[in-house]
PDB file of C-alpha atoms and ligand atoms in Angstrom:
ATOM      1  CA  UNK P  96      33.336   3.510  -4.607  1.00 41.00           C
ATOM      2  CA  UNK P  97      30.133   1.490  -4.312  1.00 43.00           C
ATOM      3  CA  UNK P  98      30.237  -0.854  -1.334  1.00 46.00           C
ATOM      4  CA  UNK P  99      29.650  -4.586  -1.664  1.00 45.00           C
ATOM      5  CA  UNK P 100      26.457  -4.043   0.365  1.00 49.00           C
ATOM      6  CA  UNK P 101      24.796  -2.384  -2.603  1.00 52.00           C
ATOM      7  CA  UNK P 102      26.274  -4.541  -5.372  1.00 74.00           C
ATOM      8  CA  UNK P 103      25.002  -7.957  -4.312  1.00 88.00           C
ATOM      9  CA  UNK P 104      22.255  -8.839  -6.810  1.00 93.00           C
ATOM     10  CA  UNK P 105      18.753  -8.955  -5.390  1.00 97.00           C
ATOM     11  CA  UNK P 106      17.503 -12.537  -5.284  1.00 98.00           C
ATOM     12  CA  UNK P 107      14.048 -13.760  -4.398  1.00 98.00           C
ATOM     13  CA  UNK P 108      10.800 -15.161  -5.711  1.00 98.00           C
ATOM     14  CA  UNK P 109       9.389 -14.182  -9.139  1.00 98.00           C
ATOM     15  CA  UNK P 110       5.993 -15.226 -10.448  1.00 98.00           C
ATOM     16  CA  UNK P 111       5.173 -16.797 -13.833  1.00 98.00           C
ATOM     17  CA  UNK P 112       3.273 -14.986 -16.579  1.00 98.00           C
ATOM     18  CA  UNK P 113      -0.152 -16.071 -15.274  1.00 98.00           C
ATOM     19  CA  UNK P 114       0.652 -14.622 -11.880  1.00 98.00           C
ATOM     20  CA  UNK P 115       2.654 -11.527 -12.801  1.00 98.00           C
ATOM     21  CA  UNK P 116      -0.164  -9.456 -14.198  1.00 98.00           C
ATOM     22  CA  UNK P 117      -2.501  -6.676 -13.133  1.00 98.00           C
ATOM     23  CA  UNK P 118      -5.988  -7.876 -14.049  1.00 98.00           C
ATOM     24  CA  UNK P 119      -8.106  -4.976 -15.298  1.00 98.00           C
ATOM     25  CA  UNK P 120     -11.812  -4.595 -14.511  1.00 98.00           C
ATOM     26  CA  UNK P 121     -14.223  -1.835 -15.509  1.00 98.00           C
ATOM     27  CA  UNK P 122     -16.178  -2.277 -12.257  1.00 98.00           C
ATOM     28  CA  UNK P 123     -15.571  -3.434  -8.704  1.00 98.00           C
ATOM     29  CA  UNK P 124     -15.215  -7.217  -8.541  1.00 98.00           C
ATOM     30  CA  UNK P 125     -14.548  -8.033  -4.872  1.00 98.00           C
ATOM     31  CA  UNK P 126     -13.768 -11.704  -5.621  1.00 98.00           C
ATOM     32  CA  UNK P 127     -10.737 -10.469  -7.564  1.00 98.00           C
ATOM     33  CA  UNK P 128      -9.260  -8.979  -4.381  1.00 98.00           C
ATOM     34  CA  UNK P 129      -9.054 -12.530  -3.048  1.00 98.00           C
ATOM     35  CA  UNK P 130      -6.955 -13.489  -6.079  1.00 98.00           C
ATOM     36  CA  UNK P 131      -4.332 -11.071  -4.734  1.00 98.00           C
ATOM     37  CA  UNK P 132      -4.749 -11.945  -1.057  1.00 98.00           C
ATOM     38  CA  UNK P 133      -4.486 -15.649  -1.876  1.00 98.00           C
ATOM     39  CA  UNK P 134      -1.508 -15.226  -4.200  1.00 98.00           C
ATOM     40  CA  UNK P 135      -3.110 -16.143  -7.547  1.00 98.00           C
ATOM     41  CA  UNK P 136      -2.145 -12.877  -9.211  1.00 98.00           C
ATOM     42  CA  UNK P 137       0.067  -9.891  -8.522  1.00 98.00           C
ATOM     43  CA  UNK P 138      -2.528  -7.153  -8.794  1.00 98.00           C
ATOM     44  CA  UNK P 139      -5.998  -6.017  -9.836  1.00 98.00           C
ATOM     45  CA  UNK P 140      -7.259  -2.627 -11.015  1.00 98.00           C
ATOM     46  CA  UNK P 141     -10.894  -1.534 -10.868  1.00 98.00           C
ATOM     47  CA  UNK P 142     -10.950   1.296 -13.381  1.00 98.00           C
ATOM     48  CA  UNK P 143     -13.173   4.239 -12.541  1.00 98.00           C
ATOM     49  CA  UNK P 144     -14.678   2.548  -9.480  1.00 98.00           C
ATOM     50  CA  UNK P 145     -14.999   5.894  -7.696  1.00 98.00           C
ATOM     51  CA  UNK P 146     -17.071   8.575  -9.473  1.00 98.00           C
ATOM     52  CA  UNK P 147     -14.861  11.562 -10.340  1.00 98.00           C
ATOM     53  CA  UNK P 148     -16.915  13.995  -8.275  1.00 98.00           C
ATOM     54  CA  UNK P 149     -16.589  11.773  -5.202  1.00 98.00           C
ATOM     55  CA  UNK P 150     -12.812  11.434  -5.712  1.00 98.00           C
ATOM     56  CA  UNK P 151     -12.448  15.204  -6.190  1.00 97.00           C
ATOM     57  CA  UNK P 152     -14.512  15.946  -3.099  1.00 98.00           C
ATOM     58  CA  UNK P 153     -12.435  13.653  -0.866  1.00 98.00           C
ATOM     59  CA  UNK P 154      -9.191  14.961  -2.331  1.00 97.00           C
ATOM     60  CA  UNK P 155     -10.270  18.545  -1.652  1.00 97.00           C
ATOM     61  CA  UNK P 156     -11.061  17.615   1.942  1.00 98.00           C
ATOM     62  CA  UNK P 157      -7.529  16.170   2.264  1.00 97.00           C
ATOM     63  CA  UNK P 158      -5.825  19.337   0.976  1.00 96.00           C
ATOM     64  CA  UNK P 159      -8.091  21.608   3.058  1.00 97.00           C
ATOM     65  CA  UNK P 160      -7.667  19.649   6.270  1.00 97.00           C
ATOM     66  CA  UNK P 161      -5.739  21.240   9.173  1.00 97.00           C
ATOM     67  CA  UNK P 162      -4.647  17.684  10.075  1.00 97.00           C
ATOM     68  CA  UNK P 163      -2.522  17.188   6.951  1.00 96.00           C
ATOM     69  CA  UNK P 164       1.105  16.452   7.907  1.00 95.00           C
ATOM     70  CA  UNK P 165       4.483  16.401   6.203  1.00 91.00           C
ATOM     71  CA  UNK P 166       6.324  13.062   6.019  1.00 85.00           C
ATOM     72  CA  UNK P 167      10.132  13.002   6.072  1.00 79.00           C
ATOM     73  CA  UNK P 168      12.986  11.761   3.943  1.00 74.00           C
ATOM     74  CA  UNK P 169      12.106   8.047   3.843  1.00 72.00           C
ATOM     75  CA  UNK P 170       8.866   8.833   1.981  1.00 71.00           C
ATOM     76  CA  UNK P 171       8.578  12.579   1.320  1.00 75.00           C
ATOM     77  CA  UNK P 172       5.076  13.905   0.939  1.00 86.00           C
ATOM     78  CA  UNK P 173       1.904  14.853   2.779  1.00 92.00           C
ATOM     79  CA  UNK P 174      -0.363  12.519   4.692  1.00 95.00           C
ATOM     80  CA  UNK P 175      -3.282  12.215   7.066  1.00 98.00           C
ATOM     81  CA  UNK P 176      -3.557   9.082   9.161  1.00 97.00           C
ATOM     82  CA  UNK P 177      -1.051   6.822  10.873  1.00 97.00           C
ATOM     83  CA  UNK P 178       1.530   4.452   9.411  1.00 95.00           C
ATOM     84  CA  UNK P 179       3.205   1.455  11.033  1.00 96.00           C
ATOM     85  CA  UNK P 180       6.582   1.882   9.348  1.00 93.00           C
ATOM     86  CA  UNK P 181       9.544   1.561  11.739  1.00 94.00           C
ATOM     87  CA  UNK P 182       7.792   2.274  15.017  1.00 96.00           C
ATOM     88  CA  UNK P 183       6.661   0.373  18.125  1.00 97.00           C
ATOM     89  CA  UNK P 184       3.109  -0.929  18.530  1.00 98.00           C
ATOM     90  CA  UNK P 185       2.132   1.502  21.298  1.00 98.00           C
ATOM     91  CA  UNK P 186       3.191   4.549  19.291  1.00 98.00           C
ATOM     92  CA  UNK P 187       1.317   3.367  16.204  1.00 98.00           C
ATOM     93  CA  UNK P 188      -1.840   2.630  18.199  1.00 98.00           C
ATOM     94  CA  UNK P 189      -1.694   6.037  19.903  1.00 98.00           C
ATOM     95  CA  UNK P 190      -1.362   7.660  16.485  1.00 98.00           C
ATOM     96  CA  UNK P 191      -4.139   5.467  15.098  1.00 98.00           C
ATOM     97  CA  UNK P 192      -6.459   6.412  17.967  1.00 98.00           C
ATOM     98  CA  UNK P 193      -5.854  10.088  17.200  1.00 98.00           C
ATOM     99  CA  UNK P 194      -6.196   9.625  13.435  1.00 98.00           C
ATOM    100  CA  UNK P 195      -9.299   7.442  13.208  1.00 98.00           C
ATOM    101  CA  UNK P 196     -11.878  10.121  14.157  1.00 98.00           C
ATOM    102  CA  UNK P 197     -10.238  12.511  11.669  1.00 98.00           C
ATOM    103  CA  UNK P 198     -10.285   9.861   8.935  1.00 98.00           C
ATOM    104  CA  UNK P 199     -13.911   8.975   9.655  1.00 98.00           C
ATOM    105  CA  UNK P 200     -14.806  12.634   9.410  1.00 98.00           C
ATOM    106  CA  UNK P 201     -12.917  13.111   6.124  1.00 98.00           C
ATOM    107  CA  UNK P 202     -14.624  10.051   4.673  1.00 98.00           C
ATOM    108  CA  UNK P 203     -18.082  11.020   5.870  1.00 98.00           C
ATOM    109  CA  UNK P 204     -19.155  11.853   2.328  1.00 98.00           C
ATOM    110  CA  UNK P 205     -21.675  10.418  -0.127  1.00 96.00           C
ATOM    111  CA  UNK P 206     -20.077   7.475  -1.928  1.00 97.00           C
ATOM    112  CA  UNK P 207     -17.239   6.793   0.553  1.00 98.00           C
ATOM    113  CA  UNK P 208     -15.123   4.330  -1.496  1.00 98.00           C
ATOM    114  CA  UNK P 209     -13.611   2.635   1.582  1.00 98.00           C
ATOM    115  CA  UNK P 210     -17.090   1.700   2.752  1.00 98.00           C
ATOM    116  CA  UNK P 211     -17.937   0.298  -0.659  1.00 98.00           C
ATOM    117  CA  UNK P 212     -14.662  -1.635  -0.872  1.00 98.00           C
ATOM    118  CA  UNK P 213     -14.998  -3.264   2.547  1.00 98.00           C
ATOM    119  CA  UNK P 214     -18.698  -4.018   2.056  1.00 98.00           C
ATOM    120  CA  UNK P 215     -17.833  -5.910  -1.134  1.00 98.00           C
ATOM    121  CA  UNK P 216     -14.812  -7.705   0.291  1.00 98.00           C
ATOM    122  CA  UNK P 217     -16.675  -8.461   3.521  1.00 98.00           C
ATOM    123  CA  UNK P 218     -19.549 -10.054   1.558  1.00 98.00           C
ATOM    124  CA  UNK P 219     -17.295 -12.431  -0.401  1.00 98.00           C
ATOM    125  CA  UNK P 220     -15.394 -13.341   2.754  1.00 98.00           C
ATOM    126  CA  UNK P 221     -18.671 -13.963   4.620  1.00 98.00           C
ATOM    127  CA  UNK P 222     -19.574 -16.619   2.028  1.00 98.00           C
ATOM    128  CA  UNK P 223     -16.657 -18.631   3.353  1.00 96.00           C
ATOM    129  CA  UNK P 224     -17.182 -17.766   7.016  1.00 98.00           C
ATOM    130  CA  UNK P 225     -14.401 -15.189   7.125  1.00 98.00           C
ATOM    131  CA  UNK P 226     -14.261 -11.506   8.068  1.00 98.00           C
ATOM    132  CA  UNK P 227     -12.220  -8.390   7.323  1.00 98.00           C
ATOM    133  CA  UNK P 228     -11.477  -6.012  10.201  1.00 98.00           C
ATOM    134  CA  UNK P 229      -8.750  -3.686  11.497  1.00 98.00           C
ATOM    135  CA  UNK P 230      -5.822  -5.434  13.215  1.00 98.00           C
ATOM    136  CA  UNK P 231      -6.072  -5.191  17.007  1.00 98.00           C
ATOM    137  CA  UNK P 232      -3.919  -5.151  20.085  1.00 97.00           C
ATOM    138  CA  UNK P 233      -5.249  -5.184  23.659  1.00 97.00           C
ATOM    139  CA  UNK P 234      -8.580  -3.720  22.608  1.00 97.00           C
ATOM    140  CA  UNK P 235      -7.105  -0.995  20.412  1.00 98.00           C
ATOM    141  CA  UNK P 236      -7.318  -0.975  16.619  1.00 98.00           C
ATOM    142  CA  UNK P 237      -5.160  -0.080  13.630  1.00 98.00           C
ATOM    143  CA  UNK P 238      -5.744   3.104  11.662  1.00 98.00           C
ATOM    144  CA  UNK P 239      -8.520   2.603   9.124  1.00 98.00           C
ATOM    145  CA  UNK P 240      -6.804   4.382   6.219  1.00 98.00           C
ATOM    146  CA  UNK P 241      -3.955   6.629   5.162  1.00 97.00           C
ATOM    147  CA  UNK P 242      -4.185   9.582   2.788  1.00 97.00           C
ATOM    148  CA  UNK P 243      -0.908  10.310   0.970  1.00 95.00           C
ATOM    149  CA  UNK P 244       0.506  12.524  -1.707  1.00 92.00           C
ATOM    150  CA  UNK P 245       4.087  11.491  -2.518  1.00 84.00           C
ATOM    151  CA  UNK P 246       6.511  14.231  -3.484  1.00 78.00           C
ATOM    152  CA  UNK P 247       9.948  12.628  -3.786  1.00 73.00           C
ATOM    153  CA  UNK P 248      12.025  14.667  -6.215  1.00 75.00           C
ATOM    154  CA  UNK P 249      14.456  11.986  -7.419  1.00 85.00           C
ATOM    155  CA  UNK P 250      13.961   9.189  -9.928  1.00 91.00           C
ATOM    156  CA  UNK P 251      10.838   8.189  -7.969  1.00 91.00           C
ATOM    157  CA  UNK P 252       8.190  10.064  -6.006  1.00 88.00           C
ATOM    158  CA  UNK P 253       8.278   7.080  -3.641  1.00 91.00           C
ATOM    159  CA  UNK P 254      11.438   4.931  -3.655  1.00 93.00           C
ATOM    160  CA  UNK P 255      11.395   1.200  -4.493  1.00 97.00           C
ATOM    161  CA  UNK P 256      10.323  -0.719  -1.384  1.00 97.00           C
ATOM    162  CA  UNK P 257       8.276  -3.680  -0.202  1.00 98.00           C
ATOM    163  CA  UNK P 258       5.392  -3.721   2.270  1.00 98.00           C
ATOM    164  CA  UNK P 259       5.933  -7.109   3.875  1.00 97.00           C
ATOM    165  CA  UNK P 260       9.294  -6.624   5.645  1.00 98.00           C
ATOM    166  CA  UNK P 261       7.763  -4.244   8.157  1.00 97.00           C
ATOM    167  CA  UNK P 262       5.248  -6.946   9.115  1.00 97.00           C
ATOM    168  CA  UNK P 263       8.136  -8.840  10.779  1.00 97.00           C
ATOM    169  CA  UNK P 264       9.523  -5.773  12.607  1.00 97.00           C
ATOM    170  CA  UNK P 265      10.400  -6.860  16.186  1.00 98.00           C
ATOM    171  CA  UNK P 266       9.161  -3.457  17.412  1.00 97.00           C
ATOM    172  CA  UNK P 267       5.690  -4.657  16.461  1.00 97.00           C
ATOM    173  CA  UNK P 268       6.032  -8.338  17.315  1.00 97.00           C
ATOM    174  CA  UNK P 269       3.121  -8.074  19.752  1.00 97.00           C
ATOM    175  CA  UNK P 270       0.766  -6.485  17.195  1.00 97.00           C
ATOM    176  CA  UNK P 271      -1.783  -8.796  15.557  1.00 97.00           C
ATOM    177  CA  UNK P 272      -0.509  -7.705  12.143  1.00 97.00           C
ATOM    178  CA  UNK P 273       2.652  -9.748  12.826  1.00 95.00           C
ATOM    179  CA  UNK P 274       0.592 -12.893  12.081  1.00 95.00           C
ATOM    180  CA  UNK P 275       0.275 -12.029   8.384  1.00 97.00           C
ATOM    181  CA  UNK P 276       4.009 -12.259   7.662  1.00 94.00           C
ATOM    182  CA  UNK P 277       4.637 -14.688   4.798  1.00 95.00           C
ATOM    183  CA  UNK P 278       1.149 -14.222   3.284  1.00 97.00           C
ATOM    184  CA  UNK P 279       0.488 -11.926   0.300  1.00 98.00           C
ATOM    185  CA  UNK P 280       0.108  -8.331   1.485  1.00 98.00           C
ATOM    186  CA  UNK P 281      -2.804  -6.574  -0.210  1.00 98.00           C
ATOM    187  CA  UNK P 282      -1.880  -2.927  -0.756  1.00 98.00           C
ATOM    188  CA  UNK P 283      -5.146  -1.093  -1.411  1.00 98.00           C
ATOM    189  CA  UNK P 284      -4.834   2.245  -3.200  1.00 98.00           C
ATOM    190  CA  UNK P 285      -7.683   4.515  -4.232  1.00 98.00           C
ATOM    191  CA  UNK P 286      -6.557   7.225  -6.629  1.00 98.00           C
ATOM    192  CA  UNK P 287      -8.230  10.533  -5.781  1.00 98.00           C
ATOM    193  CA  UNK P 288      -6.227  12.751  -8.090  1.00 96.00           C
ATOM    194  CA  UNK P 289      -3.281  12.436 -10.454  1.00 93.00           C
ATOM    195  CA  UNK P 290      -3.119  15.668 -12.374  1.00 82.00           C
ATOM    196  CA  UNK P 291      -1.011  15.717 -15.488  1.00 73.00           C
ATOM    197  CA  UNK P 292       1.392  13.015 -16.630  1.00 76.00           C
ATOM    198  CA  UNK P 293       3.375  10.444 -14.691  1.00 88.00           C
ATOM    199  CA  UNK P 294       2.518   9.065 -11.290  1.00 93.00           C
ATOM    200  CA  UNK P 295       2.469   5.464 -12.469  1.00 95.00           C
ATOM    201  CA  UNK P 296       2.904   2.581 -10.066  1.00 97.00           C
ATOM    202  CA  UNK P 297       6.158   0.769 -10.900  1.00 98.00           C
ATOM    203  CA  UNK P 298       6.080  -2.902  -9.942  1.00 98.00           C
ATOM    204  CA  UNK P 299       8.921  -5.428 -10.213  1.00 98.00           C
ATOM    205  CA  UNK P 300       8.590  -9.173 -10.498  1.00 98.00           C
ATOM    206  CA  UNK P 301      10.575  -9.973  -7.383  1.00 98.00           C
ATOM    207  CA  UNK P 302       9.794 -10.591  -3.749  1.00 98.00           C
ATOM    208  CA  UNK P 303      13.282 -10.219  -2.265  1.00 98.00           C
ATOM    209  CA  UNK P 304      14.500 -13.019  -0.014  1.00 98.00           C
ATOM    210  CA  UNK P 305      15.829 -12.533   3.496  1.00 98.00           C
ATOM    211  CA  UNK P 306      19.473 -12.607   2.369  1.00 97.00           C
ATOM    212  CA  UNK P 307      18.830  -9.720  -0.022  1.00 98.00           C
ATOM    213  CA  UNK P 308      16.924  -7.740   2.585  1.00 98.00           C
ATOM    214  CA  UNK P 309      19.681  -8.281   5.150  1.00 97.00           C
ATOM    215  CA  UNK P 310      22.437  -7.328   2.736  1.00 97.00           C
ATOM    216  CA  UNK P 311      20.662  -4.025   2.049  1.00 97.00           C
ATOM    217  CA  UNK P 312      19.779  -3.419   5.695  1.00 97.00           C
ATOM    218  CA  UNK P 313      16.035  -3.441   4.953  1.00 98.00           C
ATOM    219  CA  UNK P 314      14.995  -6.655   6.738  1.00 98.00           C
ATOM    220  CA  UNK P 315      12.402  -4.842   8.869  1.00 98.00           C
ATOM    221  CA  UNK P 316      11.787  -1.689   6.857  1.00 97.00           C
ATOM    222  CA  UNK P 317      11.610  -2.967   3.258  1.00 98.00           C
ATOM    223  CA  UNK P 318      13.019   0.325   2.011  1.00 96.00           C
ATOM    224  CA  UNK P 319      14.803   1.486  -0.053  1.00 96.00           C
ATOM    225  CA  UNK P 320      15.940  -0.923  -2.805  1.00 97.00           C
ATOM    226  CA  UNK P 321      18.441   0.632  -5.238  1.00 97.00           C
ATOM    227  CA  UNK P 322      16.760   0.742  -8.663  1.00 96.00           C
ATOM    228  CA  UNK P 323      19.938  -0.399 -10.427  1.00 96.00           C
ATOM    229  CA  UNK P 324      19.715  -3.732  -8.595  1.00 97.00           C
ATOM    230  CA  UNK P 325      16.217  -4.287  -9.994  1.00 98.00           C
ATOM    231  CA  UNK P 326      16.933  -3.744 -13.669  1.00 96.00           C
ATOM    232  CA  UNK P 327      17.139  -7.453 -14.541  1.00 96.00           C
ATOM    233  CA  UNK P 328      13.624  -8.067 -13.254  1.00 98.00           C
ATOM    234  CA  UNK P 329      10.544  -7.556 -15.398  1.00 98.00           C
ATOM    235  CA  UNK P 330       8.600  -4.465 -14.353  1.00 98.00           C
ATOM    236  CA  UNK P 331       5.096  -3.217 -14.992  1.00 98.00           C
ATOM    237  CA  UNK P 332       4.266   0.482 -15.140  1.00 97.00           C
ATOM    238  CA  UNK P 333       0.625   0.809 -14.196  1.00 97.00           C
ATOM    239  CA  UNK P 334      -1.329   3.927 -15.215  1.00 96.00           C
ATOM    240  CA  UNK P 335      -3.198   5.352 -12.262  1.00 96.00           C
ATOM    241  CA  UNK P 336      -6.135   7.664 -12.909  1.00 96.00           C
ATOM    242  CA  UNK P 337      -8.546   9.446 -10.539  1.00 97.00           C
ATOM    243  CA  UNK P 338     -11.291   7.024  -9.538  1.00 98.00           C
ATOM    244  CA  UNK P 339      -9.155   3.915 -10.100  1.00 98.00           C
ATOM    245  CA  UNK P 340      -8.895   1.459  -7.232  1.00 98.00           C
ATOM    246  CA  UNK P 341      -6.018  -1.009  -7.275  1.00 98.00           C
ATOM    247  CA  UNK P 342      -4.834  -3.769  -4.999  1.00 99.00           C
ATOM    248  CA  UNK P 343      -1.477  -5.467  -5.413  1.00 98.00           C
ATOM    249  CA  UNK P 344       0.781  -7.833  -3.542  1.00 98.00           C
ATOM    250  CA  UNK P 345       3.019  -5.429  -1.637  1.00 98.00           C
ATOM    251  CA  UNK P 346       5.619  -8.147  -1.005  1.00 98.00           C
ATOM    252  CA  UNK P 347       6.961  -7.313  -4.492  1.00 98.00           C
ATOM    253  CA  UNK P 348       9.255  -4.339  -4.799  1.00 98.00           C
ATOM    254  CA  UNK P 349       7.320  -1.329  -6.079  1.00 98.00           C
ATOM    255  CA  UNK P 350       7.682   2.433  -6.381  1.00 97.00           C
ATOM    256  CA  UNK P 351       5.822   5.504  -7.600  1.00 95.00           C
ATOM    257  CA  UNK P 352       6.894   7.404 -10.696  1.00 93.00           C
ATOM    258  CA  UNK P 353       7.154  11.200 -10.219  1.00 88.00           C
ATOM    259  CA  UNK P 354       4.632  13.470 -11.873  1.00 83.00           C
ATOM    260  CA  UNK P 355       5.959  15.323 -14.872  1.00 78.00           C
ATOM    261  CA  UNK P 356       6.140  18.664 -13.063  1.00 76.00           C
ATOM    262  CA  UNK P 357       6.645  19.531  -9.413  1.00 73.00           C
ATOM    263  CA  UNK P 358       3.339  21.414  -9.273  1.00 75.00           C
ATOM    264  CA  UNK P 359       1.293  18.314 -10.075  1.00 79.00           C
ATOM    265  CA  UNK P 360      -0.229  16.249  -7.315  1.00 88.00           C
ATOM    266  CA  UNK P 361      -1.080  12.577  -7.049  1.00 93.00           C
ATOM    267  CA  UNK P 362      -3.189  11.760  -4.029  1.00 95.00           C
ATOM    268  CA  UNK P 363      -4.322   8.345  -2.903  1.00 97.00           C
ATOM    269  CA  UNK P 364      -6.280   6.849  -0.057  1.00 98.00           C
ATOM    270  CA  UNK P 365      -4.729   3.604   1.093  1.00 98.00           C
ATOM    271  CA  UNK P 366      -4.759   0.665   3.477  1.00 98.00           C
ATOM    272  CA  UNK P 367      -3.005  -2.681   3.781  1.00 98.00           C
ATOM    273  CA  UNK P 368      -4.603  -6.052   4.381  1.00 98.00           C
ATOM    274  CA  UNK P 369      -3.712  -9.720   4.549  1.00 98.00           C
ATOM    275  CA  UNK P 370      -4.984 -13.049   5.835  1.00 98.00           C
ATOM    276  CA  UNK P 371      -3.962 -13.582   9.447  1.00 98.00           C
ATOM    277  CA  UNK P 372      -5.629 -16.987   9.450  1.00 98.00           C
ATOM    278  CA  UNK P 373      -8.134 -18.773   7.189  1.00 97.00           C
ATOM    279  CA  UNK P 374     -11.048 -16.818   8.647  1.00 98.00           C
ATOM    280  CA  UNK P 375      -9.574 -13.386   9.255  1.00 98.00           C
ATOM    281  CA  UNK P 376      -8.277 -10.659   6.985  1.00 98.00           C
ATOM    282  CA  UNK P 377      -6.760  -7.889   9.091  1.00 98.00           C
ATOM    283  CA  UNK P 378      -6.192  -4.347   7.875  1.00 98.00           C
ATOM    284  CA  UNK P 379      -3.747  -1.633   8.892  1.00 98.00           C
ATOM    285  CA  UNK P 380      -2.131   1.410   7.400  1.00 97.00           C
TER     286      UNK P 380
HETATM  287  O1  AKG Z 573       0.728   5.127  -4.347  1.00 80.33           O
HETATM  288  C1  AKG Z 573       0.919   4.026  -4.835  1.00 80.33           C
HETATM  289  O2  AKG Z 573       0.506   3.707  -5.959  1.00 80.33           O
HETATM  290  C2  AKG Z 573       1.707   2.993  -4.067  1.00 80.33           C
HETATM  291  C3  AKG Z 573       1.988   3.419  -2.661  1.00 80.33           C
HETATM  292  C4  AKG Z 573       2.942   2.514  -1.970  1.00 80.33           C
HETATM  293  O3  AKG Z 573       3.733   1.866  -2.563  1.00 80.33           O
HETATM  294  C5  AKG Z 573       2.958   2.403  -0.523  1.00 80.33           C
HETATM  295  O4  AKG Z 573       2.261   3.136   0.165  1.00 80.33           O
HETATM  296  O5  AKG Z 573       3.687   1.521   0.007  1.00 80.33           O
END
């Protein structure tokens, strides 16, 4: 029998048609990232921003790296980097300190897309006297990026979840990132490879409220949301191709569609970012 915990409908905030869209660009338009970070639209996609040879080179470096790790049941797949999910500040910062030199080395290639992204975003923020930088704590900094290849074998390669709940996790209350809670969370994803079919981003028009998160036991983790509780909300299925860069408000529930066969791989380079105050966008992974 299904328990009442999983049958309460998910309630929360949904955007109107102007907001609930992924604006498509054929080039990098850094101003558009601010439309997401300031809550004017759900997402933006910069098609083909990364040349295919650059994407393939970085992806190869990921698969060849001795530092590639396996991630467990909550998000099965491979990764290099550090992630904040469900851990205390000190552990994350230790992991970030170990990961950052490895990430810098992996991204030390001609055409590093992270460099290009932050140069563009930094320039538009500078026009208004603001900066973008890694979140800090007692002189230590967040991880600069996270490589991932999701391999969930169920209905989704990565289960429906949100990225804002973890920003209020008491285990990380002392981390600067805590100050972004309540603001749009910019989930930056750079697609390095997505061989074959599938691998779309699935994105629902709901930012679950606290009651819904509590009833599902995901107040601080944001994961997982049962897909059957999302079926009444509009969803967008966003095609993701190598070289595409996309940024979306991670406070909405979202997931990753599996590839069409188990042998296929979808690899992305990612980071999170949000306004901590009017003059500071902090990043983490
Ligand atoms: O890979 C994607 O397109 C989305 C990844 C994601 O949802 C996440 O890392 O939280």
